[in-house]
CSV table of C-alpha atoms in Angstrom, one decimal:
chain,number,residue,atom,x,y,z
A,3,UNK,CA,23.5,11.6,-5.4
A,4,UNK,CA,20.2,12.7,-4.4
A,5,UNK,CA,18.5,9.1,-3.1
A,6,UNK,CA,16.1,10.7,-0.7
A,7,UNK,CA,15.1,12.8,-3.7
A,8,UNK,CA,14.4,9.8,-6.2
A,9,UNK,CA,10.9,8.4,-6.8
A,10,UNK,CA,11.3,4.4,-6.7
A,11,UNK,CA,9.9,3.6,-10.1
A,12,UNK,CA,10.8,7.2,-12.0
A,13,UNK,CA,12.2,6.4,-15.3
A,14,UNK,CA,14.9,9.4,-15.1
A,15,UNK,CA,16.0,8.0,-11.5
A,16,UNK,CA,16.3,4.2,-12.5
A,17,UNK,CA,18.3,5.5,-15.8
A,18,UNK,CA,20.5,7.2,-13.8
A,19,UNK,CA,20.9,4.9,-11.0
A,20,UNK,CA,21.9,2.1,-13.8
A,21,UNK,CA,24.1,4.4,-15.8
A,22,UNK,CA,26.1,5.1,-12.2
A,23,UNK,CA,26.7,1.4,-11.0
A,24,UNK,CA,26.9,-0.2,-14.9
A,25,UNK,CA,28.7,2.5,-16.8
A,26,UNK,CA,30.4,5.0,-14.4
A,27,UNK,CA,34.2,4.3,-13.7
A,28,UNK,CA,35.0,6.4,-10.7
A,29,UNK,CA,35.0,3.9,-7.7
A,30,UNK,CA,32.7,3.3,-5.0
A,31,UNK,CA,32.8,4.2,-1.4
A,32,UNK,CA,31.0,2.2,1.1
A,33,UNK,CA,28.7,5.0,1.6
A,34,UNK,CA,27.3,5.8,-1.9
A,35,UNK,CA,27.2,1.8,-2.4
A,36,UNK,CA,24.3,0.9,0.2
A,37,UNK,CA,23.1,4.4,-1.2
A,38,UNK,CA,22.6,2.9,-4.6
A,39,UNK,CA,21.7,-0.9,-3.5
A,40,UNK,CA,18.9,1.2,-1.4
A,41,UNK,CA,18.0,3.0,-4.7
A,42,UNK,CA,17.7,0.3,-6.9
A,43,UNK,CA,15.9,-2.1,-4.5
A,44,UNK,CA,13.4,0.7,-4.2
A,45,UNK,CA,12.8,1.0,-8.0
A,46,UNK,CA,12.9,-3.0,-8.2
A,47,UNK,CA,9.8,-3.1,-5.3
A,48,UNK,CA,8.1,0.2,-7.1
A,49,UNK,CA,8.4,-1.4,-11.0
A,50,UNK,CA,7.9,-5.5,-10.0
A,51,UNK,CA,4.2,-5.4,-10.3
A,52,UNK,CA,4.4,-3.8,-13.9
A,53,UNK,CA,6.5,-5.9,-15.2
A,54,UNK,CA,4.9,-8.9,-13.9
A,55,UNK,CA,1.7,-7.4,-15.2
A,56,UNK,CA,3.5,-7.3,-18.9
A,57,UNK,CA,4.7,-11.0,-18.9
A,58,UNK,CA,1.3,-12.4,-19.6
A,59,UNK,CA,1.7,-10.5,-22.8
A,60,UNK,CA,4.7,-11.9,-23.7
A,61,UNK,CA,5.7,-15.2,-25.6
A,62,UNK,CA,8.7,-17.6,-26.4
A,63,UNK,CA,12.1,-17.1,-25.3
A,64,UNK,CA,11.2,-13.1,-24.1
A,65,UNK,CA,8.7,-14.3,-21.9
A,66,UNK,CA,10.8,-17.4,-20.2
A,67,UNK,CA,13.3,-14.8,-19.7
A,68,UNK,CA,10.9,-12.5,-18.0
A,69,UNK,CA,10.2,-15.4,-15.8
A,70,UNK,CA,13.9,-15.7,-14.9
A,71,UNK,CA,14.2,-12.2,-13.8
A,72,UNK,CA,10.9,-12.0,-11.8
A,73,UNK,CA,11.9,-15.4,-9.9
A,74,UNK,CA,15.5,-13.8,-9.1
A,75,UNK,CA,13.6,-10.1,-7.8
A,76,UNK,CA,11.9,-12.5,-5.8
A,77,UNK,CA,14.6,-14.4,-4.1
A,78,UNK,CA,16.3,-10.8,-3.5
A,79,UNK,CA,13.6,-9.2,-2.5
A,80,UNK,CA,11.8,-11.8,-0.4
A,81,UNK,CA,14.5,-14.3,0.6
A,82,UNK,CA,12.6,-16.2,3.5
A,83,UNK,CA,9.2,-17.0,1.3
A,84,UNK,CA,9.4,-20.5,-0.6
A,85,UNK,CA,10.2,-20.7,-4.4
A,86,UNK,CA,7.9,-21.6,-6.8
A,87,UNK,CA,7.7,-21.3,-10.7
Protein backbone atom coordinates (compact mmCIF):
# COMPACT_ATOMS: atom_id res chain seq x y z
CA UNK A 1 0.00 0.00 0.00
CA UNK A 2 2.83 2.17 0.15
CA UNK A 3 2.16 4.12 3.78
CA UNK A 4 5.78 4.80 4.47
CA UNK A 5 5.80 6.40 0.97
CA UNK A 6 2.64 8.77 1.52
CA UNK A 7 3.10 12.46 2.43
CA UNK A 8 0.37 13.10 5.37
CA UNK A 9 -1.52 15.91 3.75
CA UNK A 10 -0.89 14.91 -0.22
CA UNK A 11 -4.04 15.21 -2.08
CA UNK A 12 -3.35 11.99 -4.33
CA UNK A 13 -2.49 10.01 -0.95
CA UNK A 14 -5.66 11.15 1.12
CA UNK A 15 -7.75 10.30 -2.28
CA UNK A 16 -6.57 7.12 -2.35
CA UNK A 17 -6.43 6.27 1.17
CA UNK A 18 -10.39 7.32 1.27
CA UNK A 19 -11.29 5.53 -2.02
CA UNK A 20 -9.54 2.19 -0.22
CA UNK A 21 -11.46 2.12 3.18
CA UNK A 22 -14.92 3.97 1.67
CA UNK A 23 -15.21 2.42 -1.67
CA UNK A 24 -12.96 -0.74 -2.05
CA UNK A 25 -14.74 -4.11 -1.45
CA UNK A 26 -12.00 -6.56 -0.96
CA UNK A 27 -11.72 -7.13 2.93
CA UNK A 28 -9.38 -6.06 5.46
CA UNK A 29 -6.70 -7.79 7.18
CA UNK A 30 -5.54 -6.67 10.51
CA UNK A 31 -2.33 -5.59 9.01
CA UNK A 32 -3.30 -3.19 6.20
CA UNK A 33 -6.14 -1.78 8.74
CA UNK A 34 -3.79 -0.07 11.43
CA UNK A 35 -1.81 0.60 8.08
CA UNK A 36 -4.60 2.75 6.86
CA UNK A 37 -5.96 4.13 10.39
CA UNK A 38 -1.99 5.19 10.60
CA UNK A 39 -2.40 6.87 7.13
CA UNK A 40 -5.36 8.67 7.63
CA UNK A 41 -4.55 9.98 11.12
CA UNK A 42 -1.43 11.32 9.54
CA UNK A 43 -3.30 13.23 6.78
CA UNK A 44 -6.03 14.32 9.52
CA UNK A 45 -2.85 15.94 11.90
CA UNK A 46 -1.08 17.22 8.40
CA UNK A 47 -4.61 18.94 6.87
CA UNK A 48 -6.29 20.13 10.52
CA UNK A 49 -4.74 23.47 10.64
CA UNK A 50 -5.96 24.26 7.03
CA UNK A 51 -9.12 23.50 7.42
CA UNK A 52 -9.46 25.16 10.65
CA UNK A 53 -7.82 28.11 8.94
CA UNK A 54 -10.83 27.95 6.19
CA UNK A 55 -13.74 27.90 8.81
CA UNK A 56 -13.50 31.58 9.61
CA UNK A 57 -14.44 31.95 6.05
CA UNK A 58 -17.31 30.06 6.15
CA UNK A 59 -21.00 30.81 7.10
CA UNK A 60 -24.39 29.19 8.03
CA UNK A 61 -24.99 25.59 8.13
CA UNK A 62 -21.32 24.84 6.20
CA UNK A 63 -19.57 26.53 8.75
CA UNK A 64 -21.49 24.84 11.93
CA UNK A 65 -20.67 21.69 10.19
CA UNK A 66 -17.04 22.47 9.91
CA UNK A 67 -17.22 23.03 13.62
CA UNK A 68 -18.63 19.54 14.08
CA UNK A 69 -15.85 17.87 12.29
CA UNK A 70 -13.01 19.93 13.80
CA UNK A 71 -14.49 19.19 17.44
CA UNK A 72 -14.65 15.24 16.56
CA UNK A 73 -10.60 15.42 14.90
CA UNK A 74 -10.03 16.78 18.18
CA UNK A 75 -11.51 14.20 20.45
CA UNK A 76 -9.76 11.54 18.11
CA UNK A 77 -6.77 13.14 17.92
CA UNK A 78 -6.27 14.56 21.35
CA UNK A 79 -8.55 12.42 23.56
CA UNK A 80 -7.05 13.47 27.15
CA UNK A 81 -7.37 17.56 26.51
CA UNK A 82 -10.74 19.06 27.72
CA UNK A 83 -13.62 19.93 25.17
CA UNK A 84 -14.59 23.11 24.43
CA UNK A 85 -16.68 24.72 21.54
Amino acid sequence: MGVEKAEPGDEQAVAAACHRVLWDMRPFDADETRALLEELGGHVRALSPQVTAFVPGLAGETRETAFVVLRNVDRVLYPDAPSTD
